[in-house]
PDB file of C-alpha atoms in Angstrom:
ATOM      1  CA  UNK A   1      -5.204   4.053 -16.796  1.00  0.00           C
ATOM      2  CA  UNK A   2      -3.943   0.488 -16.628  1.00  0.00           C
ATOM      3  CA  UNK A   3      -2.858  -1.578 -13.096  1.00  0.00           C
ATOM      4  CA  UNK A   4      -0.279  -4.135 -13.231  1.00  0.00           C
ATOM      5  CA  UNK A   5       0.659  -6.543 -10.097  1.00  0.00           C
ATOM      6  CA  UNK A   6       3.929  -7.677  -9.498  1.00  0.00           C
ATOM      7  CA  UNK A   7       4.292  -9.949  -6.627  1.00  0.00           C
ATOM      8  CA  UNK A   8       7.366 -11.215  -5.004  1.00  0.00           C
ATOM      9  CA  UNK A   9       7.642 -15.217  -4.035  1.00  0.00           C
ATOM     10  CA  UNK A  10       9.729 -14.448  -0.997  1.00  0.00           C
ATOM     11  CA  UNK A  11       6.415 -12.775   1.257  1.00  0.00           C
ATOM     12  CA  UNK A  12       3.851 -12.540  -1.238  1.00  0.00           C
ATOM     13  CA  UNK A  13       3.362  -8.716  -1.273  1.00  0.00           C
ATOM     14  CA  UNK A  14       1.916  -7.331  -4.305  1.00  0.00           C
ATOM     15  CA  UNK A  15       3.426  -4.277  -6.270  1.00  0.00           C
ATOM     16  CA  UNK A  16       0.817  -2.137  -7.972  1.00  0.00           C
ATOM     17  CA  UNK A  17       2.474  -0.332 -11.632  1.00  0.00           C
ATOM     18  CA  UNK A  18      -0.260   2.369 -11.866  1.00  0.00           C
ATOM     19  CA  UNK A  19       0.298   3.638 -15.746  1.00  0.00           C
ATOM     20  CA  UNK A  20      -1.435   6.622 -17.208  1.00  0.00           C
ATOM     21  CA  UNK A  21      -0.076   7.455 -20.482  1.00  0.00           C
ATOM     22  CA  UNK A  22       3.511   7.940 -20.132  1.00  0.00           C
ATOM     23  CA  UNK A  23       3.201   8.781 -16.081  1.00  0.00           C
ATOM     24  CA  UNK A  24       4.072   5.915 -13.614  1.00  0.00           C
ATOM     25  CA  UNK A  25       3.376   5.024 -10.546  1.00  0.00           C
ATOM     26  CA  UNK A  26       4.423   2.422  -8.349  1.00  0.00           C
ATOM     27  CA  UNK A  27       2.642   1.199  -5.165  1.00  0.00           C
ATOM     28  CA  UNK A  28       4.565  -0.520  -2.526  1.00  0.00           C
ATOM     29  CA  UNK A  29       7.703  -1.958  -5.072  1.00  0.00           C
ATOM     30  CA  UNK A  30       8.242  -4.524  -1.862  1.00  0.00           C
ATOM     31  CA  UNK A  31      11.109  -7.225  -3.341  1.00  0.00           C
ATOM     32  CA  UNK A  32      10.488  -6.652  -6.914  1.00  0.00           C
ATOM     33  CA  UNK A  33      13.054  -4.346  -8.269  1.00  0.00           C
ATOM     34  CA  UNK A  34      13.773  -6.606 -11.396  1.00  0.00           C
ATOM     35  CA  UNK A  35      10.129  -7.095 -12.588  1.00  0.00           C
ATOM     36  CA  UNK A  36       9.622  -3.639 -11.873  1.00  0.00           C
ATOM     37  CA  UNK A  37      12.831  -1.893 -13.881  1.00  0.00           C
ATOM     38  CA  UNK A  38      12.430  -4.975 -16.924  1.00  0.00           C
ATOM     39  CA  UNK A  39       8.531  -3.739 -17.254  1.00  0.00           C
ATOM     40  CA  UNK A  40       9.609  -0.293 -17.424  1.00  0.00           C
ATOM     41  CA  UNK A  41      12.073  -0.639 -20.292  1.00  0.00           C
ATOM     42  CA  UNK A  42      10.022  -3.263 -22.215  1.00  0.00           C
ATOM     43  CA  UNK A  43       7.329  -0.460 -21.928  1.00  0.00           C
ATOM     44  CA  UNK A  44       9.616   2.802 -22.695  1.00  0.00           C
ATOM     45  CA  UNK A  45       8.312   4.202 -19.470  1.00  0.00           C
ATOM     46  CA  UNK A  46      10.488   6.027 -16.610  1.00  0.00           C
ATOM     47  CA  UNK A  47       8.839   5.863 -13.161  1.00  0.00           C
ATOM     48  CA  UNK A  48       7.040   9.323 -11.564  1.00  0.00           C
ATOM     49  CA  UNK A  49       6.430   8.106  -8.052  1.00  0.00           C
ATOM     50  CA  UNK A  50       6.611   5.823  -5.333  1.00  0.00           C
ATOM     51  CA  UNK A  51       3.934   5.770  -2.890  1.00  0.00           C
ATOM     52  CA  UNK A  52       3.884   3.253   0.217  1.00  0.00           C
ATOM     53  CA  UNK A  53       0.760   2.064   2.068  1.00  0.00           C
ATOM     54  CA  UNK A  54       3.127   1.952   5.675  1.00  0.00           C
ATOM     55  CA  UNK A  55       6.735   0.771   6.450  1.00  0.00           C
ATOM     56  CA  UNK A  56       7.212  -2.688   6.292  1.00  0.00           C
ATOM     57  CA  UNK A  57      10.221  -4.134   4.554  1.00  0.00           C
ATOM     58  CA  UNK A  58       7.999  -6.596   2.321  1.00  0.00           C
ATOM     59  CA  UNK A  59       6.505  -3.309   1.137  1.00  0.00           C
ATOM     60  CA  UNK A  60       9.767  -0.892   0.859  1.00  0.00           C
ATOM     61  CA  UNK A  61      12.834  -3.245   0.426  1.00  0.00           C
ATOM     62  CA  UNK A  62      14.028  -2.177  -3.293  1.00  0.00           C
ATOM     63  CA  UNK A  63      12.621   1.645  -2.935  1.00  0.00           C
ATOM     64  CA  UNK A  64      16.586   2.213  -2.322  1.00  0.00           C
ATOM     65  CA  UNK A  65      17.645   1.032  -5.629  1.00  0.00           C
ATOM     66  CA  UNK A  66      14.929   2.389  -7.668  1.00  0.00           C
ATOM     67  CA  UNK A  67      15.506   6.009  -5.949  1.00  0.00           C
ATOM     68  CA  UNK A  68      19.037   4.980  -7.381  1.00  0.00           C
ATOM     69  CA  UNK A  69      17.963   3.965 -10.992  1.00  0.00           C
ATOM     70  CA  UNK A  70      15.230   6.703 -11.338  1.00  0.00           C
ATOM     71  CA  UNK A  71      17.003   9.919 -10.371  1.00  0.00           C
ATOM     72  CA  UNK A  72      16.156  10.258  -6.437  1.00  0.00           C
ATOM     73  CA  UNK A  73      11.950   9.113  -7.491  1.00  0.00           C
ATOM     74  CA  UNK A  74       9.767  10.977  -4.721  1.00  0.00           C
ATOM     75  CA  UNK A  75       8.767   8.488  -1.941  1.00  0.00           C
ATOM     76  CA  UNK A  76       5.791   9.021  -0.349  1.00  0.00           C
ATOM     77  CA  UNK A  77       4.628   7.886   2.963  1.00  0.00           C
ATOM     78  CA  UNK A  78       2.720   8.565   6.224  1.00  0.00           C
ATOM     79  CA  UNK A  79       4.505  11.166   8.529  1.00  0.00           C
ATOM     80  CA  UNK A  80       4.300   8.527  10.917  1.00  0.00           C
ATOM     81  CA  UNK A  81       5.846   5.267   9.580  1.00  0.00           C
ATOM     82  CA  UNK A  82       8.451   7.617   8.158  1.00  0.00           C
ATOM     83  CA  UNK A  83      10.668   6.461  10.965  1.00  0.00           C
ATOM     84  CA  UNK A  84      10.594   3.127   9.757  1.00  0.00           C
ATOM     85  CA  UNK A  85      13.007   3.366   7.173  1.00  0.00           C
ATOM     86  CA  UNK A  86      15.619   4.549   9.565  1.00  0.00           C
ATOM     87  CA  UNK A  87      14.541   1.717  12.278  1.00  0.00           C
ATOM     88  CA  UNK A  88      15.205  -2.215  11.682  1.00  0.00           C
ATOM     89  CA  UNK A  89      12.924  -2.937  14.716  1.00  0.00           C
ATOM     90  CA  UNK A  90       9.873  -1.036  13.236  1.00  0.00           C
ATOM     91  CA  UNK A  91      10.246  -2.016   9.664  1.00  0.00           C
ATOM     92  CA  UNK A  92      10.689  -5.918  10.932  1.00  0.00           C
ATOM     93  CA  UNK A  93      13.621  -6.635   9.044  1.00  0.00           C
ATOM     94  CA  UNK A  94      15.363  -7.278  11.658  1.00  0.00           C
ATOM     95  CA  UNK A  95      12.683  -9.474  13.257  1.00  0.00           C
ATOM     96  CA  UNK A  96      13.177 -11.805   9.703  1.00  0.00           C
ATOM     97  CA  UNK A  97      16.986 -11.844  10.136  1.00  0.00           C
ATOM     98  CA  UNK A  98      17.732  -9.326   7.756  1.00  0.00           C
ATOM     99  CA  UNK A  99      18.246  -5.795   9.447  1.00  0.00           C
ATOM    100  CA  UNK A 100      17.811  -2.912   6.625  1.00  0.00           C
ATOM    101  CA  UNK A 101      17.552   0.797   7.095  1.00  0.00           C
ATOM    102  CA  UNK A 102      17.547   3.563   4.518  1.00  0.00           C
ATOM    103  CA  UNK A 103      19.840   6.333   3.414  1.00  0.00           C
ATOM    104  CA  UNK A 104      18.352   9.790   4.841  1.00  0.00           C
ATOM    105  CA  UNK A 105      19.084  10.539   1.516  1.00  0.00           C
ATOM    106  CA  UNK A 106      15.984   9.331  -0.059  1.00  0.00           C
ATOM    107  CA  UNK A 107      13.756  11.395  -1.880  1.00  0.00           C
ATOM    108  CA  UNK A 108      11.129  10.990   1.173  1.00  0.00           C
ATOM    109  CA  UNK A 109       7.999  13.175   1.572  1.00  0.00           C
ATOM    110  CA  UNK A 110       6.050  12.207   4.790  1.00  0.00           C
ATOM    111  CA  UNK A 111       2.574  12.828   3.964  1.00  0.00           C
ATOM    112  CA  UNK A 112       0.562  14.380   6.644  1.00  0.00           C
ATOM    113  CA  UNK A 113      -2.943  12.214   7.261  1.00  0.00           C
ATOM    114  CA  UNK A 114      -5.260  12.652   3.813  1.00  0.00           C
ATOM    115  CA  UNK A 115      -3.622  14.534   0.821  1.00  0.00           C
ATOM    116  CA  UNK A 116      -3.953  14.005  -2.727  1.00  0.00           C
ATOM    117  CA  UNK A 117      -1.071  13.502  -4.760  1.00  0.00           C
ATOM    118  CA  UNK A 118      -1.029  14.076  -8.523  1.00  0.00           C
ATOM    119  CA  UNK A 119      -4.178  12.581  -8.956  1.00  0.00           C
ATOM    120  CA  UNK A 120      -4.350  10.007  -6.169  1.00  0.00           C
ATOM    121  CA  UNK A 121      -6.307  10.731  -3.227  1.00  0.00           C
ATOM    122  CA  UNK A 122      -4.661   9.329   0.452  1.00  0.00           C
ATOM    123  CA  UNK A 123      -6.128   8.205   3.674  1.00  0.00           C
ATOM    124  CA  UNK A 124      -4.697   7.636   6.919  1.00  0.00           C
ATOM    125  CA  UNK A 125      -6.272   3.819   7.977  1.00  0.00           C
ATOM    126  CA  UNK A 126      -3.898   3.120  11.162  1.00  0.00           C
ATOM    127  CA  UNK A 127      -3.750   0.144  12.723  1.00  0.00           C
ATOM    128  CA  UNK A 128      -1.828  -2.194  10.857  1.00  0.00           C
ATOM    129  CA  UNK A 129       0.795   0.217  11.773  1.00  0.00           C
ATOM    130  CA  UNK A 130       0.387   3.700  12.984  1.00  0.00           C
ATOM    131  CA  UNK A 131       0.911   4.965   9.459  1.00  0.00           C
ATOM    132  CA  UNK A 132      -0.576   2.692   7.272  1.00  0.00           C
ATOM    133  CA  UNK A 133      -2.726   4.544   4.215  1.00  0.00           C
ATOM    134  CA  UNK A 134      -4.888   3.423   1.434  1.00  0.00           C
ATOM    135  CA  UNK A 135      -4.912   4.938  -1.592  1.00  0.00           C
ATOM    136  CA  UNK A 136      -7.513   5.934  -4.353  1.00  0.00           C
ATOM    137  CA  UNK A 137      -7.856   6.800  -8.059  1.00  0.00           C
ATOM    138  CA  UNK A 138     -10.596   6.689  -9.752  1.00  0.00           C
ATOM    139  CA  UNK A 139     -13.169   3.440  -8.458  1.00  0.00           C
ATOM    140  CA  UNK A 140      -9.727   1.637  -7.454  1.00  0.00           C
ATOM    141  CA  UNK A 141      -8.802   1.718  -3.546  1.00  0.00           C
ATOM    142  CA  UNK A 142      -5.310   0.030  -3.110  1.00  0.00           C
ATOM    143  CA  UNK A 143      -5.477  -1.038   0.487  1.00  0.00           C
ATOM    144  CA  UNK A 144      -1.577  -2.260   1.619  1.00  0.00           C
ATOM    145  CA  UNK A 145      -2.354  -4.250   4.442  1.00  0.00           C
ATOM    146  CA  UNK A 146      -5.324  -2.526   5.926  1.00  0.00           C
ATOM    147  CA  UNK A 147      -7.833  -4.858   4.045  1.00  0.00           C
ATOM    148  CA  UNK A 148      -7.686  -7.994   2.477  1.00  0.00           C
ATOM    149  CA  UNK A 149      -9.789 -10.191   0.552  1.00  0.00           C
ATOM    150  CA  UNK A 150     -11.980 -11.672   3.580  1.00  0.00           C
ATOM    151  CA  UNK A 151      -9.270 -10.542   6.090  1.00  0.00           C
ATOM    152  CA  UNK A 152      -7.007  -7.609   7.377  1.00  0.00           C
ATOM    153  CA  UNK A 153      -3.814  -7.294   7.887  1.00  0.00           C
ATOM    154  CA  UNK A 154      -2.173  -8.384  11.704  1.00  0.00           C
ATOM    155  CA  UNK A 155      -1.816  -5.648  14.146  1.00  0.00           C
ATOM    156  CA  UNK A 156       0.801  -7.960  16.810  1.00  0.00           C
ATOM    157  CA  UNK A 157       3.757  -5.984  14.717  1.00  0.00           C
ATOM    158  CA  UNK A 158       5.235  -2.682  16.410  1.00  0.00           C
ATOM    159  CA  UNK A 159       3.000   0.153  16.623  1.00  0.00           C
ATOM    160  CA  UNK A 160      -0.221  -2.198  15.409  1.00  0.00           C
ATOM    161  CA  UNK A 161      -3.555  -1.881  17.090  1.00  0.00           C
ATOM    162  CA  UNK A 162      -6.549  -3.850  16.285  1.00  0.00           C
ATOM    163  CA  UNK A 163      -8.900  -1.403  18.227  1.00  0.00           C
ATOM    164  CA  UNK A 164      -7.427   1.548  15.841  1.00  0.00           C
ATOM    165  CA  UNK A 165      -7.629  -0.843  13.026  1.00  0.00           C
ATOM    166  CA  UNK A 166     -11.662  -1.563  13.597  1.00  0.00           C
ATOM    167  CA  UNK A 167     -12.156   2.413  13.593  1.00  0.00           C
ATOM    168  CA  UNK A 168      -9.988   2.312  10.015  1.00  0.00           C
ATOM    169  CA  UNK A 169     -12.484  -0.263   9.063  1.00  0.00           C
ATOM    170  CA  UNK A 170     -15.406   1.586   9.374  1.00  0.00           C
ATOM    171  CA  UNK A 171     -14.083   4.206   8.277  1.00  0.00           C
ATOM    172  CA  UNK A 172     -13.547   2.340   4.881  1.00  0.00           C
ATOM    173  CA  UNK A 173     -17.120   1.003   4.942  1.00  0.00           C
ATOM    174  CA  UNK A 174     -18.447   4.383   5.500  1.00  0.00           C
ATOM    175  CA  UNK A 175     -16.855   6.209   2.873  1.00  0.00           C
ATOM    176  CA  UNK A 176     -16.415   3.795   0.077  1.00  0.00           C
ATOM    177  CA  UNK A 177     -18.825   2.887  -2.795  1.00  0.00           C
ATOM    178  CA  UNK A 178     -19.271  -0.548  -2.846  1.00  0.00           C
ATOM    179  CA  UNK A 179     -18.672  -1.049  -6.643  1.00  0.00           C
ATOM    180  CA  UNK A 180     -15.053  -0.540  -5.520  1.00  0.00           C
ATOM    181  CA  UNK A 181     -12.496  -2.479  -6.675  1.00  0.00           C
ATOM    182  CA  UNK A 182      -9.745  -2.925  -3.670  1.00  0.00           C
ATOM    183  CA  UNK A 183      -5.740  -3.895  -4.563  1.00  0.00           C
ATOM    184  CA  UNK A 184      -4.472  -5.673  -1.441  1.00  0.00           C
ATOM    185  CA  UNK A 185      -0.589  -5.779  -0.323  1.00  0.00           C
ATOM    186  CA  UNK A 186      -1.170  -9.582  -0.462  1.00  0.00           C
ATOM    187  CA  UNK A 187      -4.017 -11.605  -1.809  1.00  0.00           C
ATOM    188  CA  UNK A 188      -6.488 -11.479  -4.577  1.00  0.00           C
ATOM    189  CA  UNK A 189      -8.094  -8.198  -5.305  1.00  0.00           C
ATOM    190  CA  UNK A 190     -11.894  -8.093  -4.123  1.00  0.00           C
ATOM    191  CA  UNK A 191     -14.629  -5.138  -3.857  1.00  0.00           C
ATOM    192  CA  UNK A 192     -15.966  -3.524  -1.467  1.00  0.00           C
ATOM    193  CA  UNK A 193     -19.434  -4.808  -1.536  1.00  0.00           C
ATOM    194  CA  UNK A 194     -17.826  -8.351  -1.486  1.00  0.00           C
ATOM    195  CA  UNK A 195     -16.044  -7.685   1.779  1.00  0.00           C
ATOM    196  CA  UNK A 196     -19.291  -6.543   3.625  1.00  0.00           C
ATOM    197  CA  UNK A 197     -21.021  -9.691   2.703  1.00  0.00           C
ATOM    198  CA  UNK A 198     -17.715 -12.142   3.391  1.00  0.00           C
ATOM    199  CA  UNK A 199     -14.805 -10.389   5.257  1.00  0.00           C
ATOM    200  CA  UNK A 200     -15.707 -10.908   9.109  1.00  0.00           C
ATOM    201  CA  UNK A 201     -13.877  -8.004  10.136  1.00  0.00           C
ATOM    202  CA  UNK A 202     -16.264  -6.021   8.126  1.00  0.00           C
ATOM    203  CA  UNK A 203     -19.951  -7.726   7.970  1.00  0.00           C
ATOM    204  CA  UNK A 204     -20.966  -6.002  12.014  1.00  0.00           C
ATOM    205  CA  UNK A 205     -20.384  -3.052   9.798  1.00  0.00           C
ATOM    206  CA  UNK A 206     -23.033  -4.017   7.316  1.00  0.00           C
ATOM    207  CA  UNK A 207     -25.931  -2.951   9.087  1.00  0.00           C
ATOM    208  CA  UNK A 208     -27.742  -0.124   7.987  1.00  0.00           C
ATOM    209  CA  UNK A 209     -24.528   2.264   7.769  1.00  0.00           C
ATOM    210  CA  UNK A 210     -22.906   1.483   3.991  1.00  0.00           C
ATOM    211  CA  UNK A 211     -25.994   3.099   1.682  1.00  0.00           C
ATOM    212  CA  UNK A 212     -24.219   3.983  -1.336  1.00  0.00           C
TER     213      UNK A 212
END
Protein backbone atom coordinates (compact mmCIF):
# COMPACT_ATOMS: atom_id res chain seq x y z
CA UNK A 1 0.00 0.00 0.00
CA UNK A 2 1.37 3.44 -0.80
CA UNK A 3 -0.33 7.11 0.44
CA UNK A 4 0.06 10.07 -1.64
CA UNK A 5 -1.11 13.79 -0.51
CA UNK A 6 -2.35 16.16 -2.78
CA UNK A 7 -3.16 19.44 -1.33
CA UNK A 8 -4.93 22.31 -2.85
CA UNK A 9 -3.40 26.12 -2.36
CA UNK A 10 -6.86 27.61 -2.34
CA UNK A 11 -7.84 26.08 1.61
CA UNK A 12 -5.12 23.84 2.24
CA UNK A 13 -7.08 20.52 2.48
CA UNK A 14 -5.16 17.50 1.85
CA UNK A 15 -6.27 14.66 -0.63
CA UNK A 16 -5.16 11.21 0.43
CA UNK A 17 -4.47 8.67 -3.10
CA UNK A 18 -4.63 5.38 -1.11
CA UNK A 19 -2.98 2.79 -3.86
CA UNK A 20 -2.92 -0.93 -3.40
CA UNK A 21 -1.80 -2.61 -6.44
CA UNK A 22 -3.95 -1.56 -9.18
CA UNK A 23 -7.04 -0.52 -6.61
CA UNK A 24 -7.46 3.25 -5.79
CA UNK A 25 -8.71 5.11 -3.41
CA UNK A 26 -9.18 8.61 -2.90
CA UNK A 27 -9.82 10.41 0.44
CA UNK A 28 -11.50 13.70 0.47
CA UNK A 29 -10.37 14.84 -3.51
CA UNK A 30 -11.31 18.59 -1.99
CA UNK A 31 -10.06 21.15 -5.09
CA UNK A 32 -7.68 18.84 -6.67
CA UNK A 33 -9.26 17.27 -9.63
CA UNK A 34 -6.16 17.95 -11.94
CA UNK A 35 -3.41 16.51 -9.64
CA UNK A 36 -5.66 13.83 -8.94
CA UNK A 37 -6.77 12.64 -12.79
CA UNK A 38 -2.74 13.64 -14.11
CA UNK A 39 -1.46 11.08 -11.16
CA UNK A 40 -3.82 8.58 -12.27
CA UNK A 41 -2.79 8.45 -15.92
CA UNK A 42 0.96 8.98 -15.27
CA UNK A 43 0.37 5.86 -13.01
CA UNK A 44 -2.03 3.67 -15.44
CA UNK A 45 -4.43 3.52 -12.56
CA UNK A 46 -8.41 4.10 -12.75
CA UNK A 47 -9.91 5.21 -9.41
CA UNK A 48 -12.16 2.46 -7.15
CA UNK A 49 -13.57 4.82 -4.57
CA UNK A 50 -14.18 7.98 -3.06
CA UNK A 51 -14.59 8.17 0.54
CA UNK A 52 -15.22 11.61 2.47
CA UNK A 53 -14.37 12.30 6.13
CA UNK A 54 -17.83 14.87 6.29
CA UNK A 55 -19.32 17.48 3.84
CA UNK A 56 -17.44 20.41 3.49
CA UNK A 57 -16.79 21.88 0.09
CA UNK A 58 -12.85 22.08 0.70
CA UNK A 59 -13.26 18.33 1.11
CA UNK A 60 -15.95 17.40 -1.80
CA UNK A 61 -15.70 20.22 -4.46
CA UNK A 62 -14.33 18.10 -7.62
CA UNK A 63 -16.14 14.63 -6.41
CA UNK A 64 -18.69 15.87 -9.31
CA UNK A 65 -16.24 15.72 -12.04
CA UNK A 66 -14.41 12.71 -11.06
CA UNK A 67 -17.92 10.74 -10.67
CA UNK A 68 -17.96 12.20 -14.34
CA UNK A 69 -14.44 11.01 -15.51
CA UNK A 70 -14.54 7.64 -13.59
CA UNK A 71 -17.86 6.09 -14.59
CA UNK A 72 -20.33 7.29 -11.64
CA UNK A 73 -17.04 6.23 -8.78
CA UNK A 74 -19.00 5.18 -5.47
CA UNK A 75 -19.00 8.11 -2.95
CA UNK A 76 -19.03 7.33 0.37
CA UNK A 77 -20.09 9.34 3.28
CA UNK A 78 -21.83 9.58 6.69
CA UNK A 79 -25.71 9.14 6.48
CA UNK A 80 -25.71 12.30 8.12
CA UNK A 81 -23.63 14.91 6.21
CA UNK A 82 -25.21 13.28 3.18
CA UNK A 83 -27.45 16.29 3.04
CA UNK A 84 -24.68 18.44 2.53
CA UNK A 85 -24.16 17.94 -0.94
CA UNK A 86 -27.66 19.00 -1.73
CA UNK A 87 -27.38 22.15 0.82
CA UNK A 88 -25.01 25.33 0.08
CA UNK A 89 -25.61 26.47 3.72
CA UNK A 90 -24.31 23.16 5.28
CA UNK A 91 -21.49 22.47 2.95
CA UNK A 92 -20.31 26.39 3.47
CA UNK A 93 -19.95 27.17 0.01
CA UNK A 94 -22.15 29.51 0.13
CA UNK A 95 -20.74 31.06 3.32
CA UNK A 96 -17.21 31.53 0.95
CA UNK A 97 -19.22 33.13 -1.90
CA UNK A 98 -19.40 30.26 -3.98
CA UNK A 99 -22.81 28.33 -3.56
CA UNK A 100 -22.36 24.54 -4.94
CA UNK A 101 -24.70 21.64 -4.60
CA UNK A 102 -24.54 18.21 -6.19
CA UNK A 103 -26.43 16.27 -8.80
CA UNK A 104 -28.72 13.56 -6.89
CA UNK A 105 -27.23 11.71 -9.44
CA UNK A 106 -24.05 10.87 -7.78
CA UNK A 107 -22.99 7.56 -7.09
CA UNK A 108 -23.63 8.33 -3.17
CA UNK A 109 -23.73 5.60 -0.47
CA UNK A 110 -24.47 7.15 3.02
CA UNK A 111 -22.69 5.02 5.35
CA UNK A 112 -24.48 4.25 8.48
CA UNK A 113 -22.06 5.04 11.77
CA UNK A 114 -18.92 2.29 11.65
CA UNK A 115 -18.72 -0.02 8.51
CA UNK A 116 -15.85 -1.31 6.75
CA UNK A 117 -15.50 -0.78 3.24
CA UNK A 118 -13.29 -2.94 1.01
CA UNK A 119 -10.70 -3.05 3.38
CA UNK A 120 -11.03 0.26 5.23
CA UNK A 121 -12.55 0.29 8.50
CA UNK A 122 -14.99 3.69 9.34
CA UNK A 123 -15.86 5.54 12.44
CA UNK A 124 -18.39 7.99 13.17
CA UNK A 125 -16.19 11.02 15.21
CA UNK A 126 -19.03 13.88 15.15
CA UNK A 127 -18.44 17.07 16.04
CA UNK A 128 -16.70 18.83 13.48
CA UNK A 129 -19.91 18.21 11.78
CA UNK A 130 -22.55 15.77 12.69
CA UNK A 131 -21.13 13.33 10.17
CA UNK A 132 -17.66 13.66 10.20
CA UNK A 133 -15.67 10.00 10.12
CA UNK A 134 -12.15 8.88 10.31
CA UNK A 135 -10.96 6.26 8.53
CA UNK A 136 -8.48 3.27 9.01
CA UNK A 137 -6.30 0.76 7.11
CA UNK A 138 -3.84 -0.90 8.37
CA UNK A 139 -1.68 1.42 11.34
CA UNK A 140 -2.89 4.58 9.18
CA UNK A 141 -6.01 6.61 10.68
CA UNK A 142 -6.92 9.44 8.15
CA UNK A 143 -8.67 11.88 10.41
CA UNK A 144 -10.51 14.79 7.93
CA UNK A 145 -10.92 17.41 10.28
CA UNK A 146 -11.57 15.61 13.49
CA UNK A 147 -7.81 15.76 14.53
CA UNK A 148 -5.00 17.67 13.62
CA UNK A 149 -1.47 17.84 14.30
CA UNK A 150 -1.68 19.63 17.90
CA UNK A 151 -5.27 20.81 17.10
CA UNK A 152 -8.86 19.81 15.89
CA UNK A 153 -10.84 20.93 13.57
CA UNK A 154 -13.55 24.14 14.48
CA UNK A 155 -16.95 23.14 15.50
CA UNK A 156 -18.62 27.17 15.00
CA UNK A 157 -19.68 25.67 11.31
CA UNK A 158 -23.41 24.27 10.96
CA UNK A 159 -24.17 21.25 12.80
CA UNK A 160 -20.52 21.47 14.81
CA UNK A 161 -20.32 20.77 18.48
CA UNK A 162 -17.28 20.94 20.53
CA UNK A 163 -18.94 18.98 23.48
CA UNK A 164 -19.69 16.02 20.79
CA UNK A 165 -16.31 16.62 19.41
CA UNK A 166 -14.45 16.02 23.06
CA UNK A 167 -16.51 12.60 23.31
CA UNK A 168 -15.01 11.84 19.48
CA UNK A 169 -11.74 12.62 21.05
CA UNK A 170 -11.69 10.20 23.55
CA UNK A 171 -13.06 8.04 21.74
CA UNK A 172 -9.92 8.22 19.40
CA UNK A 173 -7.57 8.05 22.40
CA UNK A 174 -9.29 5.07 23.68
CA UNK A 175 -9.28 2.96 20.79
CA UNK A 176 -6.19 3.82 18.91
CA UNK A 177 -2.62 2.40 19.24
CA UNK A 178 -0.41 5.02 19.70
CA UNK A 179 2.18 3.93 17.04
CA UNK A 180 -0.52 5.32 14.72
CA UNK A 181 0.22 7.30 12.04
CA UNK A 182 -2.82 10.01 11.55
CA UNK A 183 -3.48 11.83 7.81
CA UNK A 184 -5.15 15.15 8.65
CA UNK A 185 -7.61 17.14 6.14
CA UNK A 186 -5.06 19.97 6.67
CA UNK A 187 -1.69 19.99 8.29
CA UNK A 188 1.24 17.75 8.69
CA UNK A 189 0.58 14.17 9.46
CA UNK A 190 1.45 13.25 13.24
CA UNK A 191 0.81 9.98 15.51
CA UNK A 192 -1.13 9.26 17.92
CA UNK A 193 1.23 9.04 20.75
CA UNK A 194 2.51 12.53 19.60
CA UNK A 195 -0.90 14.10 20.02
CA UNK A 196 -1.33 12.84 23.69
CA UNK A 197 1.89 14.37 24.68
CA UNK A 198 1.33 17.87 22.48
CA UNK A 199 -2.27 18.33 21.12
CA UNK A 200 -4.17 20.17 24.10
CA UNK A 201 -7.38 18.92 23.10
CA UNK A 202 -6.07 15.54 23.81
CA UNK A 203 -3.30 15.53 26.78
CA UNK A 204 -6.58 15.59 29.89
CA UNK A 205 -7.04 12.39 28.02
CA UNK A 206 -3.59 11.10 28.78
CA UNK A 207 -4.09 10.00 32.12
CA UNK A 208 -4.14 6.54 32.86
CA UNK A 209 -6.84 5.64 30.02
CA UNK A 210 -4.56 5.16 26.55
CA UNK A 211 -2.52 1.68 27.67
CA UNK A 212 -1.79 0.23 24.44
Amino acid sequence: MKIFRLTDKLFEENAYIIVREKDVTIIDPGFNYNKIVTFLDENNLSLNRIILTHGHIDHINDIDKLSSKYKDVPIYINEFDADFLLDSSLNCSRQFGNPKVFSENLNIIPVDGNAEIDGFSIYHTPGHTRGSMIIKISDKLFTGDTLFKESVGRTDLPTGSMKVLEESLTFISKTFKKDTTVYPGHYDKTTIKDELLNNTYLKKKNKGIFRR
